[in-house]
XYZ file of C-alpha atoms in Angstrom:
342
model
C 36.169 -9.248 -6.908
C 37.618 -11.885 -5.390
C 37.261 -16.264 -6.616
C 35.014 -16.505 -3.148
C 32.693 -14.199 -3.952
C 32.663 -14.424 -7.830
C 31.708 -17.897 -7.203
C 28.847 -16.990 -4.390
C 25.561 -17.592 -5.060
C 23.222 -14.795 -5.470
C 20.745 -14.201 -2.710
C 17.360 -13.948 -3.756
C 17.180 -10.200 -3.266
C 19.940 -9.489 -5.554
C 18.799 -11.619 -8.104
C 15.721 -9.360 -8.115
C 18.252 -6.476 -8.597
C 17.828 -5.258 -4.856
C 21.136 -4.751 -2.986
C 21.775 -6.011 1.010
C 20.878 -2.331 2.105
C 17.519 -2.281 0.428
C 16.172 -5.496 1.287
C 16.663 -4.584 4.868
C 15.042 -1.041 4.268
C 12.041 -3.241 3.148
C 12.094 -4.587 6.738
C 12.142 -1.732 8.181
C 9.036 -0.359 6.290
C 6.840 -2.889 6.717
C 7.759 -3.248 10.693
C 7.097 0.399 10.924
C 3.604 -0.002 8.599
C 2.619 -3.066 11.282
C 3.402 -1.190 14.262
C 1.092 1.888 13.019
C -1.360 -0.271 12.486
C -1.235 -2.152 15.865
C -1.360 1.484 17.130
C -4.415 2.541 14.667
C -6.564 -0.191 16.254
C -5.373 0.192 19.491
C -6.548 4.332 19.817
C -9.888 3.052 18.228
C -10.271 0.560 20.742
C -9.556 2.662 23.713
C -11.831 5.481 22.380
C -9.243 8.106 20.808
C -9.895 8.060 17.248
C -13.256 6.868 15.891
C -12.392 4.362 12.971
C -9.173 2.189 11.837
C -9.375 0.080 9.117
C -6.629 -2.584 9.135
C -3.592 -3.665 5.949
C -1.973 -6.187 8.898
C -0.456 -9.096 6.591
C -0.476 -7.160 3.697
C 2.598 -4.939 4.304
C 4.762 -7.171 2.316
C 3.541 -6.697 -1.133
C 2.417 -2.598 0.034
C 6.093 -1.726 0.677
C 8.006 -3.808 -1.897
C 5.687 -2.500 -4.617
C 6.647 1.197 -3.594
C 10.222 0.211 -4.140
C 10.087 -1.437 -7.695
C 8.664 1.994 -8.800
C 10.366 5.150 -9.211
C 9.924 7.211 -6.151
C 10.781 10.401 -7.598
C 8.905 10.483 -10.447
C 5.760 7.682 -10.814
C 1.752 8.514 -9.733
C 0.448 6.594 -7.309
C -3.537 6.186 -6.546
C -3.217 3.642 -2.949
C -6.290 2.218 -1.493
C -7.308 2.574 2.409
C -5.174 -0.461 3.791
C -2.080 0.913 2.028
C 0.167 1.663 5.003
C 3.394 0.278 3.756
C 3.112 1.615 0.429
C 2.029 4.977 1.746
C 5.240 5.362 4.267
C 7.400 3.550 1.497
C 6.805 6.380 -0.961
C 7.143 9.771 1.740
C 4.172 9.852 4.228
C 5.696 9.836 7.706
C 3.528 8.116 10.765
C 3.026 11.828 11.819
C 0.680 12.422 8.697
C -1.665 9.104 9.222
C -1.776 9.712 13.167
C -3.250 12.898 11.775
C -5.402 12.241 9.598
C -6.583 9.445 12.245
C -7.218 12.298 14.771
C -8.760 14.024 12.057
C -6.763 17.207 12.840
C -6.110 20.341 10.663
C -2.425 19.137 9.603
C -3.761 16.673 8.077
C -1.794 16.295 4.871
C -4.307 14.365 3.045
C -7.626 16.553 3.970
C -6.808 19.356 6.185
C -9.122 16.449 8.378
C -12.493 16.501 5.979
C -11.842 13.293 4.763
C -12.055 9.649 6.589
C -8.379 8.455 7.808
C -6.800 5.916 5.208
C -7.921 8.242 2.313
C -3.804 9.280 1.470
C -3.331 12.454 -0.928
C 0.018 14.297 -1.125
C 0.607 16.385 -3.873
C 4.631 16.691 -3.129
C 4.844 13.124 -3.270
C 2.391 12.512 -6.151
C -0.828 10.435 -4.107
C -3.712 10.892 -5.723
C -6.567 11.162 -2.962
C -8.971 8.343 -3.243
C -12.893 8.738 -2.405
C -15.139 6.599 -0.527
C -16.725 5.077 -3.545
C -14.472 1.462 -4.044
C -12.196 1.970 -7.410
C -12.899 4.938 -8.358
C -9.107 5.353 -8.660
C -8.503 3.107 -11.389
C -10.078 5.336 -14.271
C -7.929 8.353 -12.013
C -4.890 6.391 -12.500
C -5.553 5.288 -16.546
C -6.348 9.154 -17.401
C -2.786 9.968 -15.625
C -0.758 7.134 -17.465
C -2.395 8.676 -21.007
C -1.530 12.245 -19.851
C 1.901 10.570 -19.388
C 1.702 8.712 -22.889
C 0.835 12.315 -24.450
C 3.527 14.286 -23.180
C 5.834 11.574 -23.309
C 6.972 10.908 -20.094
C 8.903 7.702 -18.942
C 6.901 7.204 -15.776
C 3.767 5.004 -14.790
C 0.901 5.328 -13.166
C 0.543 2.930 -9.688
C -3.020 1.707 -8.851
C -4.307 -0.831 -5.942
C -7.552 -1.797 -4.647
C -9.487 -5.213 -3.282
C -10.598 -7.661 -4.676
C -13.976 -7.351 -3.901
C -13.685 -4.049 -5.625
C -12.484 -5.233 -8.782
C -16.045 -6.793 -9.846
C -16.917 -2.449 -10.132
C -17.370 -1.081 -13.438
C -14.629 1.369 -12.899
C -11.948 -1.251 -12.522
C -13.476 -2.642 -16.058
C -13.755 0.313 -17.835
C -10.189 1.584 -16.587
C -8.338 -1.969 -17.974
C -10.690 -1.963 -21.502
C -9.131 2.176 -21.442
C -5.379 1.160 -20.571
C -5.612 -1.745 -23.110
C -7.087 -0.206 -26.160
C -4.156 2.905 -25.846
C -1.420 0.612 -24.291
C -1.058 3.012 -21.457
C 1.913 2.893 -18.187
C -0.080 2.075 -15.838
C 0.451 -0.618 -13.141
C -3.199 -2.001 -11.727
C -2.783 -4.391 -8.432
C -5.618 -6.262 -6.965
C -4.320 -6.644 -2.740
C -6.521 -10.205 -3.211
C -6.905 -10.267 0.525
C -9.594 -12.997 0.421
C -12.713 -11.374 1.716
C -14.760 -8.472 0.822
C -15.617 -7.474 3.860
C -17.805 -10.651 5.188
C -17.713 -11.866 1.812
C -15.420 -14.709 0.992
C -13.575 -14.687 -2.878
C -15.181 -18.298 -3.551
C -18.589 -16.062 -3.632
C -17.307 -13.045 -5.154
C -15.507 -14.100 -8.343
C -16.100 -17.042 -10.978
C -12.524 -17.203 -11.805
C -9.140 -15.314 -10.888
C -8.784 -11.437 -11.259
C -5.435 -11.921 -12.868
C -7.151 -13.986 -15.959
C -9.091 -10.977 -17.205
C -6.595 -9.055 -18.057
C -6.913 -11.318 -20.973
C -9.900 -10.067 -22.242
C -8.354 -6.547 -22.257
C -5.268 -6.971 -24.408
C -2.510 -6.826 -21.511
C -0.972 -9.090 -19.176
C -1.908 -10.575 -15.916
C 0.228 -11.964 -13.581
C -0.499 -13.876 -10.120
C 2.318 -13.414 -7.535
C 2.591 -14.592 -3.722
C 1.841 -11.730 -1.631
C 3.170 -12.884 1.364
C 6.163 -12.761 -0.794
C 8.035 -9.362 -0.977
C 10.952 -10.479 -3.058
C 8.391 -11.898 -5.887
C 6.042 -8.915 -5.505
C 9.264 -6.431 -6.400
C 10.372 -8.750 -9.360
C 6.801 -8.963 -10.884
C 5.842 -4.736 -9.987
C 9.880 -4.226 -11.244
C 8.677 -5.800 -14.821
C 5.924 -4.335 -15.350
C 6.904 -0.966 -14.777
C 9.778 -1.772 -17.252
C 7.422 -3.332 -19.761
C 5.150 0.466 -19.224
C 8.192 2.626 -20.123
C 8.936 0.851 -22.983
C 5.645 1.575 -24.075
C 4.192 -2.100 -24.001
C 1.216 -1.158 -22.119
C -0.371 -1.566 -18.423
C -0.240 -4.820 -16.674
C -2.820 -6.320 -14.179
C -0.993 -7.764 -10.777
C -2.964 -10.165 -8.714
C -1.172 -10.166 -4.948
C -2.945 -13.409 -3.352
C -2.339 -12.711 0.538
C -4.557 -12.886 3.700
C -6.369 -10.108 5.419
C -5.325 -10.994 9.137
C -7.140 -8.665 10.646
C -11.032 -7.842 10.700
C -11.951 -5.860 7.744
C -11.906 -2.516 9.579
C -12.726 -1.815 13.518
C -16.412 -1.782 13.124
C -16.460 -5.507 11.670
C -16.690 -8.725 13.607
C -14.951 -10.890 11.634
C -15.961 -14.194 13.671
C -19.313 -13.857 12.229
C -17.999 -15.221 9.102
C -14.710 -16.489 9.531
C -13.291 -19.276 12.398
C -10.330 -18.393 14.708
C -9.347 -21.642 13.128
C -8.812 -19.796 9.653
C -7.498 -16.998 10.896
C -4.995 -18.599 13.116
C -3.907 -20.716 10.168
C -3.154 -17.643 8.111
C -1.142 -15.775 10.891
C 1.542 -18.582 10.560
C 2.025 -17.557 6.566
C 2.815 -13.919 7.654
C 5.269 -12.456 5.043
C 6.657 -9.713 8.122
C 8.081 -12.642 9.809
C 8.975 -14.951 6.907
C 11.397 -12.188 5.537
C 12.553 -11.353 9.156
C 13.799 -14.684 9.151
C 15.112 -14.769 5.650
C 17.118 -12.125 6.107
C 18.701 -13.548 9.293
C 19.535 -16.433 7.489
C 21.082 -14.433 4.482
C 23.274 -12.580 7.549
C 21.785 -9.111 7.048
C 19.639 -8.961 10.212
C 19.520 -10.448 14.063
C 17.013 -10.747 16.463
C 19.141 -8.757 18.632
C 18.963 -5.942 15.751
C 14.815 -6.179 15.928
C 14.255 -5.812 19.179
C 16.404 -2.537 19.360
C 14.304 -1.632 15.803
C 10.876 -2.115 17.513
C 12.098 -0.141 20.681
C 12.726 2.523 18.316
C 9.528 2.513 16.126
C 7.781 2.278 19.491
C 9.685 5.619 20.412
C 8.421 7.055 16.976
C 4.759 6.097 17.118
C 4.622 7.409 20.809
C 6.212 10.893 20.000
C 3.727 11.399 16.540
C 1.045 9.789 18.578
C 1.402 12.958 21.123
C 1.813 15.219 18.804
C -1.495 14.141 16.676
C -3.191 14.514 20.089
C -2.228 18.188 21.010
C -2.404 19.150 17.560
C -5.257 21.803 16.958
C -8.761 20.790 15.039
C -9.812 22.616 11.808
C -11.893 25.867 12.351
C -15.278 26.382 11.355
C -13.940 29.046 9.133
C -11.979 26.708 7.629
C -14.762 24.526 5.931
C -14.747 25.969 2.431
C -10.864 26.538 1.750
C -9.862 24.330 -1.194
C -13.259 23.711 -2.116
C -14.071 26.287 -4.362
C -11.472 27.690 -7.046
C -10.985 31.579 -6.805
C -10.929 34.063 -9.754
C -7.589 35.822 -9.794
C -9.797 39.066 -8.974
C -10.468 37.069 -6.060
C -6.789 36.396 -5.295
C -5.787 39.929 -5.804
């Protein structure tokens, strides 16, 4: 090491622990998570695929979440907007544009299920259901399997705000807190629950009841991807050590309507909107990491030419790929004897 740089100060992302190469990964992601997206509602709009529901502007805390956590070993239980976190982790933009299409490769659902509901067993997603946070109770009775078998990994669980006022979320945090469990429970506090704004959903912050359950909760700037990795990073430290679950509140912005089959004007101004689309975290750490040297605009454009190239090529393929068979309705429903397998 030489005087100059022993005497350099740290960048932000290292003294979060990340090096130059990751923080730029963490671009990368959540550029790649945007453009899908900007391609989801696009094939909706021009009648190709039926629904899209939308995580634009919330990409930042999805993909620097998946890299605080241990890729290779932790559970994860994502919510439908979780783009970022889903690519971070393994899903390529081949497996949503086919689960969009609704097409028998469909890695989470052989295409039974709506698009946005992730499962991969190889790379530990849980498959969510319809019903809003039914995943956190999923995700507590993983971290206890983990606690019983002792295990050093966590359990990773996101949802809405609007979701959190469900018994489910409740009973999961009273669960975690009475048996100290390693599990990590985000709320992606995205402002509105659907046309419902926070101000009318909750009396108080979702962060603050974590309280009342025995654990910590922590607020942290969304928009923020740096903060979100420290505060995720910590917690999962604090679960392996055996100091129990922790509640994350991610304040951010849901940019977009709430799915393709919402006007959002009907309850919302362009005023608001507009407002929030100049606090984007993709373009905030775009720019910090030009200024820290690591990244150009020169560098981005060549980037986006290249995810374009991607999302084109899967978006073909998710196209021409075959539908599930009639025949096929019933395979992985029902367990078979090993007579049966025989």
């Amino acid at each position: 090491m030489t005087p100059e740089t022993s005497v350099r100060q740290q960048t932000k992302h290292e003294q979060v622990g990340l090096t130059d190469a990751q923080a730029v990964e963490m671009y990368k992601m959540m550029l790649l998570a945007r453009k899908f997206d900007e391609r989801g509602i696009l094939l909706q709009r021009s009648g190709k695929i039926t629904f899209h529901i939308s995580g634009i502007g919330q990409e930042t805390a999805q993909v620097a979440s998946a890299f605080a956590l241990d890729r290779e070993r932790d559970y994860y239980l994502p919510y439908y907007r979780d783009y970022g976190f889903v690519l971070s982790v393994g899903l390529t933009v081949k497996d949503l544009l086919l689960a969009s299409f609704a097409k028998a490769e469909d890695i989470s659902s052989g295409g039974r299920q709506m698009p946005a509901h992730f499962g991969a067993k190889r790379h530990r997603i849980v498959t969510g259901s319809s019903p809003v946070t039914t995943q956190v109770p999923h995700a507590v009775g993983i971290a206890l399997a983990a606690k019983m078998r002792k295990q050093d990994i966590v359990s990773f669980v996101t949802f809405g705000e609007g979701s959190s006022n469900q018994g489910d979320f409740h009973e999961g945090c009273n669960f975690a807190g009475v048996h100290k469990l390693p599990v990590i429970i985000m709320c992606e506090n995205n402002q509105y629950a659907i046309s419902v704004p926070f101000s009318k959903q909750s009396a108080g912050q979702i962060s603050d009841r974590a309280i009342g359950y025995g654990f910590p909760g922590v607020q942290v700037d969304g928009t923020d991807p740096l903060e979100v990795y420290r505060v995720v990073k910590e917690a999962r430290d604090r679960a392996v050590r055996g100091e129990g679950p922790t509640l994350i509140e991610a304040m951010m912005y849901r940019i977009a309507p709430h799915s393709t089959s919402d006007n959002d004007m009907i309850y919302r101004s362009k005023e608001e909107v507009d407002s929030h689309r100049e606090r984007d975290g993709l373009p905030r750490y775009r720019q910090y990491l030009i200024e820290c040297g690591l990244w150009s605009e020169e560098q981005d454009a060549e980037l986006v030419k290249e995810l374009q190239a991607q999302i084109n090529e899967a978006t073909k393929y998710a196209e021409e790929a075959p539908y599930p068979q009639p025949e096929d309705t019933y395979t992985h429903v029902y367990a078979q004897s090993e007579e049966v397998r025989s």
